[in-house]
mmCIF file of C-alpha atoms and ligand atoms in Angstrom:
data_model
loop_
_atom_site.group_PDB
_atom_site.id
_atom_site.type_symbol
_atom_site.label_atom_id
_atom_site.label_comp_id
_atom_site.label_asym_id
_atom_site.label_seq_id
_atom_site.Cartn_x
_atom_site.Cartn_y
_atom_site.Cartn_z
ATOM 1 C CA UNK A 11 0.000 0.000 0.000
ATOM 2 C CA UNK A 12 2.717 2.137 0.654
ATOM 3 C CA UNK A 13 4.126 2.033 -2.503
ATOM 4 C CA UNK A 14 1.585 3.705 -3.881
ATOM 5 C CA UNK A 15 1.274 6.756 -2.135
ATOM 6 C CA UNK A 16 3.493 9.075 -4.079
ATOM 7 C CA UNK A 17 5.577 10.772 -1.436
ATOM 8 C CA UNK A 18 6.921 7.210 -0.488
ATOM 9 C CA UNK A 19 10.114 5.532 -2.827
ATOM 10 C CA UNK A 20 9.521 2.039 -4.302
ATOM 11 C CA UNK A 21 9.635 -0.848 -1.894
ATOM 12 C CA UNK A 22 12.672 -2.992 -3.052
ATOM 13 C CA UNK A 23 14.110 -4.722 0.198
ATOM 14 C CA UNK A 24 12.870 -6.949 3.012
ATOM 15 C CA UNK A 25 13.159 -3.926 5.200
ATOM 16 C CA UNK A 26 10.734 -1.732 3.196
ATOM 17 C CA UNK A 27 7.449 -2.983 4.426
ATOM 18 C CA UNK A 28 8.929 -2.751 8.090
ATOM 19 C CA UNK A 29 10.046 0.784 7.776
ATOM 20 C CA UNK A 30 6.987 2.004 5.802
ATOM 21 C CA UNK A 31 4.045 0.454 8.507
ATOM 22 C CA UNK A 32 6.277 1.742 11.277
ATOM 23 C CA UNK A 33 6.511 5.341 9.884
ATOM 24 C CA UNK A 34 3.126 5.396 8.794
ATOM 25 C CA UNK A 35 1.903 3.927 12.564
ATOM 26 C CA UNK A 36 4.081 7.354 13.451
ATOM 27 C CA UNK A 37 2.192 9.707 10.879
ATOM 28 C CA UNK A 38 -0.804 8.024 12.093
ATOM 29 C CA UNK A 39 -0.639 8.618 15.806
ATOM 30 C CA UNK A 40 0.615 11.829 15.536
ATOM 31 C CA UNK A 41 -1.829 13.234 13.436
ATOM 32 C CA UNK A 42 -4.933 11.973 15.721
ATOM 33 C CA UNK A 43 -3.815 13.596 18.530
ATOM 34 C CA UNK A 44 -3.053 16.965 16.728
ATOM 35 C CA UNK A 45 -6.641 17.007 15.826
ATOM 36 C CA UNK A 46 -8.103 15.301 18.885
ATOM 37 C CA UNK A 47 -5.820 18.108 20.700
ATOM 38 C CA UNK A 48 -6.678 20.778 18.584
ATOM 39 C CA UNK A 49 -10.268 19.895 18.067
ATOM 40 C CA UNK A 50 -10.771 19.560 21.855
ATOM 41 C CA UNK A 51 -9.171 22.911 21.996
ATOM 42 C CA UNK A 52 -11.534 25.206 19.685
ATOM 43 C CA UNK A 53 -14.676 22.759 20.940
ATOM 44 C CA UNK A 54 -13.927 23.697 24.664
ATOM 45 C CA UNK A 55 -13.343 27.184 23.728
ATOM 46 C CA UNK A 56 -16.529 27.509 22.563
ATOM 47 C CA UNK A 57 -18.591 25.574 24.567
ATOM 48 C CA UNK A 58 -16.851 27.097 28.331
ATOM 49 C CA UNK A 59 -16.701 31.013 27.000
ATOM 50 C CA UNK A 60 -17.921 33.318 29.086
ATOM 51 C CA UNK A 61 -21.176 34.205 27.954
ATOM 52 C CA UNK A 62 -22.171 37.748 30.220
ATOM 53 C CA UNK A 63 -19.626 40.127 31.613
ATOM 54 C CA UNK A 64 -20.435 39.218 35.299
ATOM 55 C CA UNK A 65 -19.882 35.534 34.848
ATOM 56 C CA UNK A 66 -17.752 33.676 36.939
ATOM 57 C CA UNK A 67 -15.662 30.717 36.575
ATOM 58 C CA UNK A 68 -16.367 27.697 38.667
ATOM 59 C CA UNK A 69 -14.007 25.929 40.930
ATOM 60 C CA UNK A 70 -13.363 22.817 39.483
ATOM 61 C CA UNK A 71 -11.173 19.975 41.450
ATOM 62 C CA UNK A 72 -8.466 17.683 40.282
ATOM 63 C CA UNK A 73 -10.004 14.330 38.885
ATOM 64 C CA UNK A 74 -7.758 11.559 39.706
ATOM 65 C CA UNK A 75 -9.076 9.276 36.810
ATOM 66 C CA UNK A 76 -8.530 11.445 34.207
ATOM 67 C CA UNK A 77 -5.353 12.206 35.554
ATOM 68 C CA UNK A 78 -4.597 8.550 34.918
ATOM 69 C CA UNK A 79 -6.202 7.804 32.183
ATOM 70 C CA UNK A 80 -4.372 10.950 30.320
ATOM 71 C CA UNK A 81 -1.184 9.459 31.594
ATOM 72 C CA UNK A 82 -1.364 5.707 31.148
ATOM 73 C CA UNK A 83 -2.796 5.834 27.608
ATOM 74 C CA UNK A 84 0.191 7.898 26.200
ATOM 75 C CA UNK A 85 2.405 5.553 28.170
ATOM 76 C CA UNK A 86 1.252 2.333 27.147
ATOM 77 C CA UNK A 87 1.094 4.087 23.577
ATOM 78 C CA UNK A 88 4.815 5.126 23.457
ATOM 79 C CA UNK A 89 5.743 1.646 25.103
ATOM 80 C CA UNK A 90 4.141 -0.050 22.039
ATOM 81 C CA UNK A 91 6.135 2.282 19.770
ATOM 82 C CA UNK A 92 9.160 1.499 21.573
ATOM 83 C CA UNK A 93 8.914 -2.091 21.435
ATOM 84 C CA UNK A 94 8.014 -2.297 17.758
ATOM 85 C CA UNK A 95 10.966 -0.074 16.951
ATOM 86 C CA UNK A 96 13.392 -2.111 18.668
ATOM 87 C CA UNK A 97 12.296 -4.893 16.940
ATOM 88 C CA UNK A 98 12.654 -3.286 13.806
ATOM 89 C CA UNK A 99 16.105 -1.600 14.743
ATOM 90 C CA UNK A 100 17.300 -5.160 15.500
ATOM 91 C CA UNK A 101 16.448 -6.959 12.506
ATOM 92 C CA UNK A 102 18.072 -3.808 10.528
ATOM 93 C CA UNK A 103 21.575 -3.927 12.580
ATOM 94 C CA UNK A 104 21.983 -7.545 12.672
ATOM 95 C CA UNK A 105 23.223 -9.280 9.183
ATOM 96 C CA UNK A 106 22.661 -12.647 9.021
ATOM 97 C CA UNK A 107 25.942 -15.237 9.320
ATOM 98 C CA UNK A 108 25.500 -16.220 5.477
ATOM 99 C CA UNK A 109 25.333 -12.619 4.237
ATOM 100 C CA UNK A 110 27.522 -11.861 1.152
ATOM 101 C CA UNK A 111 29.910 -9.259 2.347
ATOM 102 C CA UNK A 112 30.419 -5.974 0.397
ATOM 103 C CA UNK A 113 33.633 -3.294 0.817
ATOM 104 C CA UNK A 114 32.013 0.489 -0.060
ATOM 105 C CA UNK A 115 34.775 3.141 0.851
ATOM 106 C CA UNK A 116 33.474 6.668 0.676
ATOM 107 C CA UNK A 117 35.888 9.964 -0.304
ATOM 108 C CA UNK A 118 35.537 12.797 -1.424
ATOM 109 C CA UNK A 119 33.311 12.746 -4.089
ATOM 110 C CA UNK A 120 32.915 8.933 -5.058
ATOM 111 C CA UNK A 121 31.671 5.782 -3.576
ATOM 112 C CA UNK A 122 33.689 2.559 -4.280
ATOM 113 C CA UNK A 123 32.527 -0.914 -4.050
ATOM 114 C CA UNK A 124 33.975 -4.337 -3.898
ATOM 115 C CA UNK A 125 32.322 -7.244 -3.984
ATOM 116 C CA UNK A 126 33.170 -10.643 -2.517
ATOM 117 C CA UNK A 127 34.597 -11.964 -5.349
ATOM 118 C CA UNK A 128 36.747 -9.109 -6.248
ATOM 119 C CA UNK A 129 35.294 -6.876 -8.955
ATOM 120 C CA UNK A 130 35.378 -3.088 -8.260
ATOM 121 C CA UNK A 131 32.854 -0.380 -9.222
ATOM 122 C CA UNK A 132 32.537 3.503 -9.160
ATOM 123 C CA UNK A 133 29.369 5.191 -7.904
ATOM 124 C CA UNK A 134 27.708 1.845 -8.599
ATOM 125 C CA UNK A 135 26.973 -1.567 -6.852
ATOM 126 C CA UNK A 136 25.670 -4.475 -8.891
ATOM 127 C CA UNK A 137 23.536 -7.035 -6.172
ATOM 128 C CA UNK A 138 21.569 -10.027 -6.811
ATOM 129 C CA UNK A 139 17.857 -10.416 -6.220
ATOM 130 C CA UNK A 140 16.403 -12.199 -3.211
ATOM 131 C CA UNK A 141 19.876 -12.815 -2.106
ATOM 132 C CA UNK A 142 21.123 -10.902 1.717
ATOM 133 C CA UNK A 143 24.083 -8.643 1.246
ATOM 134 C CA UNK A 144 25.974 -7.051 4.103
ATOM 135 C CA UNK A 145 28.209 -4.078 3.349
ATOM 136 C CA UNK A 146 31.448 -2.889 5.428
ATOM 137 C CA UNK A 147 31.502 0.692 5.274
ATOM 138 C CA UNK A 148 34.528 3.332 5.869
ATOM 139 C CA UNK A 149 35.710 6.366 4.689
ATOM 140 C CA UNK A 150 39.011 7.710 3.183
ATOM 141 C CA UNK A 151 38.770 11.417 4.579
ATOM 142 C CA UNK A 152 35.378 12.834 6.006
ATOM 143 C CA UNK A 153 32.248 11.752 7.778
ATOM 144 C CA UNK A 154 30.100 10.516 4.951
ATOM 145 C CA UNK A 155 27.014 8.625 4.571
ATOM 146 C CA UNK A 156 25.241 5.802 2.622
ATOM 147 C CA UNK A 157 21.279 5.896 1.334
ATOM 148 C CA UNK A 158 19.334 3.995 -0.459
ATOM 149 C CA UNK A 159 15.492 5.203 -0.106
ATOM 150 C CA UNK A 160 14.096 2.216 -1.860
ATOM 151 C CA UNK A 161 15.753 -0.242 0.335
ATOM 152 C CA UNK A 162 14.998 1.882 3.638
ATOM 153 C CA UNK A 163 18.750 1.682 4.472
ATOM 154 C CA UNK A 164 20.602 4.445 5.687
ATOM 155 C CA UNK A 165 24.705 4.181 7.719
ATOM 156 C CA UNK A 166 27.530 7.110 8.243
ATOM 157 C CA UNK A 167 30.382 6.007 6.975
ATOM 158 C CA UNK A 168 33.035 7.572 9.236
ATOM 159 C CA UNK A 169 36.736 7.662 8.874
ATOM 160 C CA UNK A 170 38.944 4.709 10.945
ATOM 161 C CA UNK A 171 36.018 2.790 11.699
ATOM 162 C CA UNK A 172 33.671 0.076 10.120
ATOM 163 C CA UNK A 173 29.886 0.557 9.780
ATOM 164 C CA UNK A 174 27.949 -2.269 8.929
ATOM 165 C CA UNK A 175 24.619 -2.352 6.888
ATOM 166 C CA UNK A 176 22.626 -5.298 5.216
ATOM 167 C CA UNK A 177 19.082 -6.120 3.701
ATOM 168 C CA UNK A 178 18.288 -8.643 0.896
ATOM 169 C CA UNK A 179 16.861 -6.821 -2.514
ATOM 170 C CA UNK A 180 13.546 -7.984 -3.198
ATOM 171 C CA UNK A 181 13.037 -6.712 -6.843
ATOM 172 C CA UNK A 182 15.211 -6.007 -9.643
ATOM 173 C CA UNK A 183 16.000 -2.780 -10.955
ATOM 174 C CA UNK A 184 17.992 0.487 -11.003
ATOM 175 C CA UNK A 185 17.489 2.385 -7.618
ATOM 176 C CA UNK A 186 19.389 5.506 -6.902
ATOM 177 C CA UNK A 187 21.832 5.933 -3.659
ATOM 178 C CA UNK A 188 22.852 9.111 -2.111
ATOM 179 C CA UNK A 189 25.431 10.660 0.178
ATOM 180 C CA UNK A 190 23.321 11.886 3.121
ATOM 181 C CA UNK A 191 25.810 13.783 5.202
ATOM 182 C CA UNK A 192 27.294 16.988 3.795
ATOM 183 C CA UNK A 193 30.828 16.413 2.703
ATOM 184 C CA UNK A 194 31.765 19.325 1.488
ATOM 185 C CA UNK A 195 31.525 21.078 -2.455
ATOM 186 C CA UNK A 196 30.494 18.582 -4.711
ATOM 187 C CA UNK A 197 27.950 16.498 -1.835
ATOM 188 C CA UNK A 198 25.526 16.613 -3.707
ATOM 189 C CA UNK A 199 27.452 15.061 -6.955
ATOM 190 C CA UNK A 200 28.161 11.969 -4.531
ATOM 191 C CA UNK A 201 25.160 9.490 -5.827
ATOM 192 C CA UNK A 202 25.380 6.733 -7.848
ATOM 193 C CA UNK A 203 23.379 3.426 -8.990
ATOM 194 C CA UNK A 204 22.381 0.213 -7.194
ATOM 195 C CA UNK A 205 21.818 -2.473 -9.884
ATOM 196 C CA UNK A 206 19.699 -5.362 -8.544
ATOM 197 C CA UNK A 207 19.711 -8.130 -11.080
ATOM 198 C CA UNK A 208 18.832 -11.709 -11.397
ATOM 199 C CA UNK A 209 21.054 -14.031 -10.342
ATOM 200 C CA UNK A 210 22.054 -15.672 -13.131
ATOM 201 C CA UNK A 211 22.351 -12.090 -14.978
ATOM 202 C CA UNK A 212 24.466 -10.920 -11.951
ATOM 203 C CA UNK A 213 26.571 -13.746 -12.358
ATOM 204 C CA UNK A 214 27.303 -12.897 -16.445
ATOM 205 C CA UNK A 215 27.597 -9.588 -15.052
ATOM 206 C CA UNK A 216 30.447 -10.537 -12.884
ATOM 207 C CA UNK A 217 31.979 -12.664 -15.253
ATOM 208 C CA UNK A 218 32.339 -9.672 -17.693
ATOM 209 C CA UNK A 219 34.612 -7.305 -15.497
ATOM 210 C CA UNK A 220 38.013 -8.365 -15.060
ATOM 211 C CA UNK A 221 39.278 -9.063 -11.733
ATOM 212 C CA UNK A 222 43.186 -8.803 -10.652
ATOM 213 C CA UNK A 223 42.721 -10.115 -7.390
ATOM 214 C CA UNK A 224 39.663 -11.261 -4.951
ATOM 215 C CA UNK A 225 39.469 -9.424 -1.495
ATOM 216 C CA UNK A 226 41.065 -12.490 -0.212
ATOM 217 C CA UNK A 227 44.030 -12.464 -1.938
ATOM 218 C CA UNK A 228 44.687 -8.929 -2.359
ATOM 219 C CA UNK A 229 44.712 -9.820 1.804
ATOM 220 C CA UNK A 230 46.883 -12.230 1.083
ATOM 221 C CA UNK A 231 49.119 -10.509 -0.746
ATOM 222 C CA UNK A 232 49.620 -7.347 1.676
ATOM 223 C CA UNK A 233 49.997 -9.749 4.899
ATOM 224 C CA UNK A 234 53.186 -11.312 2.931
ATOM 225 C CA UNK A 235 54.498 -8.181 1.912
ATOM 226 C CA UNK A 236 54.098 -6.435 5.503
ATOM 227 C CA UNK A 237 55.487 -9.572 6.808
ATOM 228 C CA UNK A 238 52.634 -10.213 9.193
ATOM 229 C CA UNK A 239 54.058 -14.190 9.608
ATOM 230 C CA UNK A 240 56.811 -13.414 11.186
ATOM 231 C CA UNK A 241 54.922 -12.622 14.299
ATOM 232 C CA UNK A 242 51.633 -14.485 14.070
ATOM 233 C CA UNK A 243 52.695 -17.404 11.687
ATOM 234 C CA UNK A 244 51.693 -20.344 13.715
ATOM 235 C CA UNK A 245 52.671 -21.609 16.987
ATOM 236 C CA UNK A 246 54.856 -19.533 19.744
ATOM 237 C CA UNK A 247 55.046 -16.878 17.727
ATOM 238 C CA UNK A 248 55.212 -12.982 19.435
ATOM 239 C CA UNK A 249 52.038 -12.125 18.431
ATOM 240 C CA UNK A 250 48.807 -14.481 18.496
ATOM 241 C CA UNK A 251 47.939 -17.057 15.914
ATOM 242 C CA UNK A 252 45.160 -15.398 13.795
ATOM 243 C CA UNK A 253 43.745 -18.607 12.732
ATOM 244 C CA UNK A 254 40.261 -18.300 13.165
ATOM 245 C CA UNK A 255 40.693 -15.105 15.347
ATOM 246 C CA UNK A 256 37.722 -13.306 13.029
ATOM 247 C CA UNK A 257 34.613 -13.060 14.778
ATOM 248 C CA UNK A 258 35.963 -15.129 18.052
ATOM 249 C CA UNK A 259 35.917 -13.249 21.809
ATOM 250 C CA UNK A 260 40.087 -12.845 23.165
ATOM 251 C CA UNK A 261 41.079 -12.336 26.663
ATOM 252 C CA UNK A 262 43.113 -8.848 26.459
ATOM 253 C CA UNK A 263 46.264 -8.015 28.947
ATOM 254 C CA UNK A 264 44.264 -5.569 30.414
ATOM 255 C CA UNK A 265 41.512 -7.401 31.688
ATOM 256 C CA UNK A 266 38.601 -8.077 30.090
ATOM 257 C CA UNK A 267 37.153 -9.080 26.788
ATOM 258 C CA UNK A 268 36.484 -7.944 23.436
ATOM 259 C CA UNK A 269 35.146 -9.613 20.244
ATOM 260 C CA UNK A 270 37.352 -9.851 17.443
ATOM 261 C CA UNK A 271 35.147 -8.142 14.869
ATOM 262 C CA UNK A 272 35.817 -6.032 11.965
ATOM 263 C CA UNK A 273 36.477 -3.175 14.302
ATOM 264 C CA UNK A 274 38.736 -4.383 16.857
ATOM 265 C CA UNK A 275 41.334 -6.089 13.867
ATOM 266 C CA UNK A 276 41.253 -2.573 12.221
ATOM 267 C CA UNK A 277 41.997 -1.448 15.431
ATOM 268 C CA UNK A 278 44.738 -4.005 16.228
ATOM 269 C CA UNK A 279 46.448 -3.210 12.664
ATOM 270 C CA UNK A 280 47.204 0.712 13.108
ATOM 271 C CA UNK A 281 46.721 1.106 16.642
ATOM 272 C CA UNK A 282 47.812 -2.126 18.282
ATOM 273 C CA UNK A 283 48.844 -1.480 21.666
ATOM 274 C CA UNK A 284 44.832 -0.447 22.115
ATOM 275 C CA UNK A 285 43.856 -3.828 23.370
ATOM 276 C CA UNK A 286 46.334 -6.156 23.494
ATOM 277 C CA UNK A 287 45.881 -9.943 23.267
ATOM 278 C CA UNK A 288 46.223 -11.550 27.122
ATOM 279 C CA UNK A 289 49.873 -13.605 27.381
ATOM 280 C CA UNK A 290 51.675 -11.200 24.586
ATOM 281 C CA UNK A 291 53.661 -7.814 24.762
ATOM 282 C CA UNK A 292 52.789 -4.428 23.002
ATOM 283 C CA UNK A 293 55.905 -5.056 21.015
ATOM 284 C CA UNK A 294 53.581 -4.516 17.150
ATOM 285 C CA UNK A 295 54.467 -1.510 15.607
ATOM 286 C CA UNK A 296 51.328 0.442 14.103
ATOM 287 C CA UNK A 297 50.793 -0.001 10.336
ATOM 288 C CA UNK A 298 48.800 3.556 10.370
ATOM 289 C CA UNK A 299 49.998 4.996 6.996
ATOM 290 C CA UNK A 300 51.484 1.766 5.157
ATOM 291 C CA UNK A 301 47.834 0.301 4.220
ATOM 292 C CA UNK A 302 45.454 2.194 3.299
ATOM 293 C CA UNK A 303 41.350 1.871 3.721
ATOM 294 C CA UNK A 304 40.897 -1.135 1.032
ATOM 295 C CA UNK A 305 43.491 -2.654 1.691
ATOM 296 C CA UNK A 306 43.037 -2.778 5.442
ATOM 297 C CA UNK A 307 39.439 -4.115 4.750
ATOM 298 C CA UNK A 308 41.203 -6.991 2.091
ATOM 299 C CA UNK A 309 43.367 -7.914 5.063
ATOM 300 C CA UNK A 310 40.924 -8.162 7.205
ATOM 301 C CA UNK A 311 39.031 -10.302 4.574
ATOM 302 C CA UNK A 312 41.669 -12.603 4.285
ATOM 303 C CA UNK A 313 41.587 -13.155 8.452
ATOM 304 C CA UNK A 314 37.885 -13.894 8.090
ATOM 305 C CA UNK A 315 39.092 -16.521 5.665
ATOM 306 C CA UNK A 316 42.155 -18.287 7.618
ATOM 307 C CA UNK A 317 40.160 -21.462 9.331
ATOM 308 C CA UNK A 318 40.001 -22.617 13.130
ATOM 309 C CA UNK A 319 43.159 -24.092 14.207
ATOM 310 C CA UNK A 320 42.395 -28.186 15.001
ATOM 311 C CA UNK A 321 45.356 -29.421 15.716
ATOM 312 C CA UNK A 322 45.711 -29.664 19.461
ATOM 313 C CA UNK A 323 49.571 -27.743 19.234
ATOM 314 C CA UNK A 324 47.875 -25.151 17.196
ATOM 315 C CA UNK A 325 45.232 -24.678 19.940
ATOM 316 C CA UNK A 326 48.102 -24.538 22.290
ATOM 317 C CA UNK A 327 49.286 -21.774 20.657
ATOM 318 C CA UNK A 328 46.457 -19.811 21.228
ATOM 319 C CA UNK A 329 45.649 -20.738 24.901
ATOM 320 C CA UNK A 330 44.975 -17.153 25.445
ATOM 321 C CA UNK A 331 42.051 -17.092 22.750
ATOM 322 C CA UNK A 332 38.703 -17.817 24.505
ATOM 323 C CA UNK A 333 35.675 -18.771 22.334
HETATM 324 CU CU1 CUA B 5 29.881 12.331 0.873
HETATM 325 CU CU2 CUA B 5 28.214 13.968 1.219
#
């Protein structure tokens, strides 16, 4: 129904419908009680004015029940609003395990995307239909942020720090994404095209732009040329084992733990003595300045890639590592 009210964008991801009844449940309640309010307003001025000059107003006591009544109604109303939010909020901010995994990397005045299996685009993003994607945001230079009105999804993407998004495209087409945060001259030139496609067309699609490296292997590449091994290759090494690290909650030297997410292994390349792995020394140097924004997010691709350790030695190794 949406949809076809014109001051609402096409419908074209499983969050659409959510967003829409929720903001229309908002329109909805708000505009009752503006004209219950206001209604009651001009009604009661009318009916209570003060018909001769020498009438006087009557005393008129409290009235506990409408006290109540005024205040648990809103209450239970708000409560309601709350919950269904929530719900909403939570199904938005958590992708599901299997999600395809998308790099965008906003500067000044582009957006560029990666996808899983490599291929790069400019102000564009090829998806297929029906299928969930979840995309790692960042930024090269400013606060920026990603749009797209027909899929209801909308993320800053701020400098030294992922942002996550997801949703699954329901319907194919061309729908049009926007930088929503002011970002200096040429803002409003920072748009571009989401192409949602069938699968099979997506995969032709793919096949026809050429690929030097996956995100994997670009990873790959840049933890053998920063010599990453020497440290973390394997067992007793002076930095953990990363096997498997991705994702998984460590024990820091600090006290306390922290979930190895996309976040805290950015984090641990340019700023490592942050939060330090329990059972090691600060002795990693930062990498600030010697990767830059993709290919910290390949790197971190290719850690999300490196399986669980199963030999017992190699779980030795990484004692320190709680689950
Ligand atoms: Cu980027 Cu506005």
């Amino acid at each position: 129904m949406p949809s076809k009210l014109p001051f609402f964008p096409e419908q074209a991801s499983s969050f659409a419908g959510d967003v829409d009844a929720l903001t229309l449940w908002l329109i909805g309640m708000s505009a009752f009680f503006t004209l219950l309010i206001a209604g009651l307003v001009v009604i009661f001025a009318l009916r209570f004015r003060r018909r001769s000059p020498d009438q006087v107003g009557t005393k008129f006591d409290e009235s506990p029940l409408l006290e109540i009544t005024w205040t648990v109604i809103p209450l239970l109303i708000v409560l309601f609003t709350f919950a269904w939010g929530a719900k909403v909020y939570f199904r938005l901010y958590r992708a599901p395990a299997g999600a395809a995994e998308f790099h965008v990397t906003g500067k000044q005045w582009m957006w560029k995307t990666q996808h899983p299996t490599g291929q790069r685009e400019i102000n564009e993003l090829h998806l297929p239909v029906g299928e969930p994607a979840k995309l790692l945001l960042t930024s090269e230079d400013v606060i920026h942020s990603f749009f797209i009105p027909a899929f209801r999804v909308k993320t800053d993407v701020v400098p030294g720090r992922f942002t996550t998004m997801w949703f699954t495209p329901t319907r194919t087409g061309r729908y049009h994404l926007f930088c929503t945060e002011y970002c200096g001259t040429e803002h409003s030139r920072m748009i571009g095209w989401v192409t949602v496609q069938e699968p099979e067309a997506y995969q032709d699609w793919l096949a026809s732009v050429p690929v030097p490296a996956t995100l994997r292997e670009r990873g790959e590449q840049v933890f053998a040329r920063l010599g990453c091994a020497e440290c973390h290759g394997g067992t007793g090494g002076r930095g953990p084992a990363l096997e498997g690290i991705a994702g998984r909650e460590v024990e820091l030297a600090a006290g306390g733990r922290v979930r190895a997410d996309e976040n805290y292994l950015r984090e641990s390349i340019v700023d490592p003595g942050a939060k330090v792995v329990a059972g090691f020394l600060p002795l990693m140097p930062s990498f600030r300045g010697q990767v830059d924004e993709e290919e910290i997010g390949a790197l971190i691709s290719y850690l999300k890639s490196l399986p669980e350790p199963t030999t017992a030695a190699a779980a030795a190794a990484s004692e320190s590592v709680i689950r």
